[in-house]
Short mmCIF file of C-alpha atoms in Angstrom, two decimals:
data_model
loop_
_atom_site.label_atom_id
_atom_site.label_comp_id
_atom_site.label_asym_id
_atom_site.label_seq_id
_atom_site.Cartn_x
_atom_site.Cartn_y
_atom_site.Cartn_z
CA UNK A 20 0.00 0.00 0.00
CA UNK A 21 1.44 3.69 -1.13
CA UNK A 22 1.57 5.86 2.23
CA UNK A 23 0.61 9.28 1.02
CA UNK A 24 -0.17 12.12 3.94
CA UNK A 25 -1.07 15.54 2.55
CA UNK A 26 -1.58 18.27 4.63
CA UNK A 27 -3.09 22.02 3.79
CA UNK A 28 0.39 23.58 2.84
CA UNK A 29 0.76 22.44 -0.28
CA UNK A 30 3.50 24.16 -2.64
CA UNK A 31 0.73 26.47 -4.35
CA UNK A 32 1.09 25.86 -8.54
CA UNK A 33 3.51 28.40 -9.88
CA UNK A 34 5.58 29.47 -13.10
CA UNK A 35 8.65 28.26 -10.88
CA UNK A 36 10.06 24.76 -11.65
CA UNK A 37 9.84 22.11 -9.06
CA UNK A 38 12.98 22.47 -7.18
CA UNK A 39 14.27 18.60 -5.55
CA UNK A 40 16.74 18.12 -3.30
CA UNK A 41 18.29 14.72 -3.27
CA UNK A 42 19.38 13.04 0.45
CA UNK A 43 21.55 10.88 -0.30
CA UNK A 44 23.70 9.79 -3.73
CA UNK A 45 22.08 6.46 -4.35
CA UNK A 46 21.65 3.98 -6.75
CA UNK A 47 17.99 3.90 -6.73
CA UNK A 48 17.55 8.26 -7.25
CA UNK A 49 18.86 8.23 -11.54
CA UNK A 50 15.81 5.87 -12.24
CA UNK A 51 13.60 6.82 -9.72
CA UNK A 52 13.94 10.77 -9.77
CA UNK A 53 16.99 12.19 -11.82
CA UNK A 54 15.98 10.87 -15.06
CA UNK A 55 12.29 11.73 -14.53
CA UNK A 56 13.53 15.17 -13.63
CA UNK A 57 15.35 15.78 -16.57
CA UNK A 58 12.38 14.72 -18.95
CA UNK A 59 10.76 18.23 -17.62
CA UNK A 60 11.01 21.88 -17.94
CA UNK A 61 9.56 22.15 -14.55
CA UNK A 62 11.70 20.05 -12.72
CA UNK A 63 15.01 20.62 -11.51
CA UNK A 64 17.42 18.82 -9.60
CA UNK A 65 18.62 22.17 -6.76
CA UNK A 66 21.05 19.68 -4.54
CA UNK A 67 22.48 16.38 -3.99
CA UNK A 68 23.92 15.64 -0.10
CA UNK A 69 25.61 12.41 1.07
CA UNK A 70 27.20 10.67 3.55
CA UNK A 71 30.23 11.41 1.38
CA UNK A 72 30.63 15.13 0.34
CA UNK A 73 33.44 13.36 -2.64
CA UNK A 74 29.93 11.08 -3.63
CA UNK A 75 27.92 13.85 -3.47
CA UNK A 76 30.16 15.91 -5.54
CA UNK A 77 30.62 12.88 -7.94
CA UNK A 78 27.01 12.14 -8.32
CA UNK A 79 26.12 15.87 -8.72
CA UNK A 80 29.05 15.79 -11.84
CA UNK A 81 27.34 12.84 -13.30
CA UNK A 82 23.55 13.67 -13.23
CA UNK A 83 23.57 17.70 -13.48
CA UNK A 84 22.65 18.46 -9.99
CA UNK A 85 22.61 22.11 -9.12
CA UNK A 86 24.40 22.18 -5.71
CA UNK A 87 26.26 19.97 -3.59
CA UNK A 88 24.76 20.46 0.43
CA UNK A 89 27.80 19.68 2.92
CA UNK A 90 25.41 17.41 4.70
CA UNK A 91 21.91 16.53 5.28
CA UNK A 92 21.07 19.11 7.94
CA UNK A 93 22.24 21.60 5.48
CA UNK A 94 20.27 20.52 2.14
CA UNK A 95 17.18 20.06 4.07
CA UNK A 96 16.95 24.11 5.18
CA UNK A 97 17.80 25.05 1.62
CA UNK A 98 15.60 28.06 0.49
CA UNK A 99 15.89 26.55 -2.97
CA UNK A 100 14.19 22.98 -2.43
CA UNK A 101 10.70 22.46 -2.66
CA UNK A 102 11.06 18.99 -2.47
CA UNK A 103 13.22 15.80 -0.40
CA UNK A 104 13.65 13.10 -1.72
CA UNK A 105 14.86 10.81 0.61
CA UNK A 106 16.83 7.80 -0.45
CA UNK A 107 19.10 7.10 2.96
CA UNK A 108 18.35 3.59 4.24
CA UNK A 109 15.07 2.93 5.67
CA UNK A 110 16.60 3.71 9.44
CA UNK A 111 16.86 7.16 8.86
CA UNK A 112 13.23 7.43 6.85
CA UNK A 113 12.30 8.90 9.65
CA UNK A 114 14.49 11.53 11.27
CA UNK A 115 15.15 13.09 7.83
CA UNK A 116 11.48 12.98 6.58
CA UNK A 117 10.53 15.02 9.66
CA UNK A 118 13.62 17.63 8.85
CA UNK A 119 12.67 18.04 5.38
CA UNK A 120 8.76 18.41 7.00
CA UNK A 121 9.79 20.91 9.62
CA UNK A 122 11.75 22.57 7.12
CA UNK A 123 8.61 23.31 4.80
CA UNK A 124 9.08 20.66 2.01
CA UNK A 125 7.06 17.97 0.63
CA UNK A 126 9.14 14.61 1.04
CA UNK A 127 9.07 11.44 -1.07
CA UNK A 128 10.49 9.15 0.41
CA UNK A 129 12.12 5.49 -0.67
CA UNK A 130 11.00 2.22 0.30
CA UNK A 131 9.97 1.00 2.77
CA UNK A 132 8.84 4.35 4.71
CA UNK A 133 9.39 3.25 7.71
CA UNK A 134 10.76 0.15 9.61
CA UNK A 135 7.91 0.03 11.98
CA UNK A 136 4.27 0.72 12.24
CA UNK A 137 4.89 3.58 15.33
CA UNK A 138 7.43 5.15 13.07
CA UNK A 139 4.74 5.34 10.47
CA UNK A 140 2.46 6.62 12.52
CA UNK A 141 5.39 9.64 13.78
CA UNK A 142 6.27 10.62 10.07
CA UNK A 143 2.25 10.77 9.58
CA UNK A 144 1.76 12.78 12.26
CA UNK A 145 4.90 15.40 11.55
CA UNK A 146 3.26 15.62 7.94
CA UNK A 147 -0.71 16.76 9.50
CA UNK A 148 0.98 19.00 11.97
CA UNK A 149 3.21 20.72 9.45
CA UNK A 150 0.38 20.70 6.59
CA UNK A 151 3.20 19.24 4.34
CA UNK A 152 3.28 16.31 1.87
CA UNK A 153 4.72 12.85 2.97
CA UNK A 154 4.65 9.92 0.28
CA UNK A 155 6.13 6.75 0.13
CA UNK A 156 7.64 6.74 -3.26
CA UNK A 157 6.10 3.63 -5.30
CA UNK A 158 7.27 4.59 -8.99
CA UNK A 159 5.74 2.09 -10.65
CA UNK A 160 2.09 3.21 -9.58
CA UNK A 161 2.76 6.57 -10.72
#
């Protein structure tokens, strides 16, 4: 089942591309987000940020990433991201989702969203009380 949680704040439609930010330089994000991206005018990819500033750096190089964050903290209070999406292993799903929440973005987040139910059940709430967007990110559905 495809957790989605949308809240009342929702990035209003605008001329303004979509700007992503990417947590994390994985092997999943090309198929799952970067190439999407590309395929659009309104989509761009504003920052990468990894464990490894050299991977971000690398991965940014490779898929025309705008920015390179010095670490997660940093690319989820960027004024130019709209949205996270959060590829770190499922452990830190939540902590980072809740950020990126806090922070004002909408978050998509990898599979699984969560390792437990109450963890669910945390990111869920963090998305009502913030009025942001939380959704598990199930490409093939969409």
């Amino acid at each position: 089942m495809t957790a989605v949680v949308q809240g009342a704040n929702l990035r209003p439609m605008t001329d303004r591309p979509l700007r992503i930010g990417l947590l994390g330089a994985s092997k999943i994000a090309p198929m799952a987000v970067v190439e999407p991206a590309v395929a659009r005018a309104d989509v761009v990819l504003a920052a990468v940020a990894a464990r490894d500033p050299a991977r971000a750096e690398a991965f940014a190089g490779a898929h025309g990433v705008a920015a390179v964050a010095a670490d997660y903290a940093e690319l989820v209070a960027r004024d130019d991201v709209d949205l996270v999406y959060n590829a770190l292993p499922p452990s830190e799903h939540p902590r980072w989702s809740i950020e990126a929440l806090e922070a004002g973005k909408a978050v998509l987040c990898e599979k699984p969203l969560t390792l437990t139910a109450a963890e669910a059940k945390t990111m869920a709430d963090a998305a009502a009380r913030t009025g942001g967007l939380l959704m598990e990110a199930f490409h093939y559905r969409h």
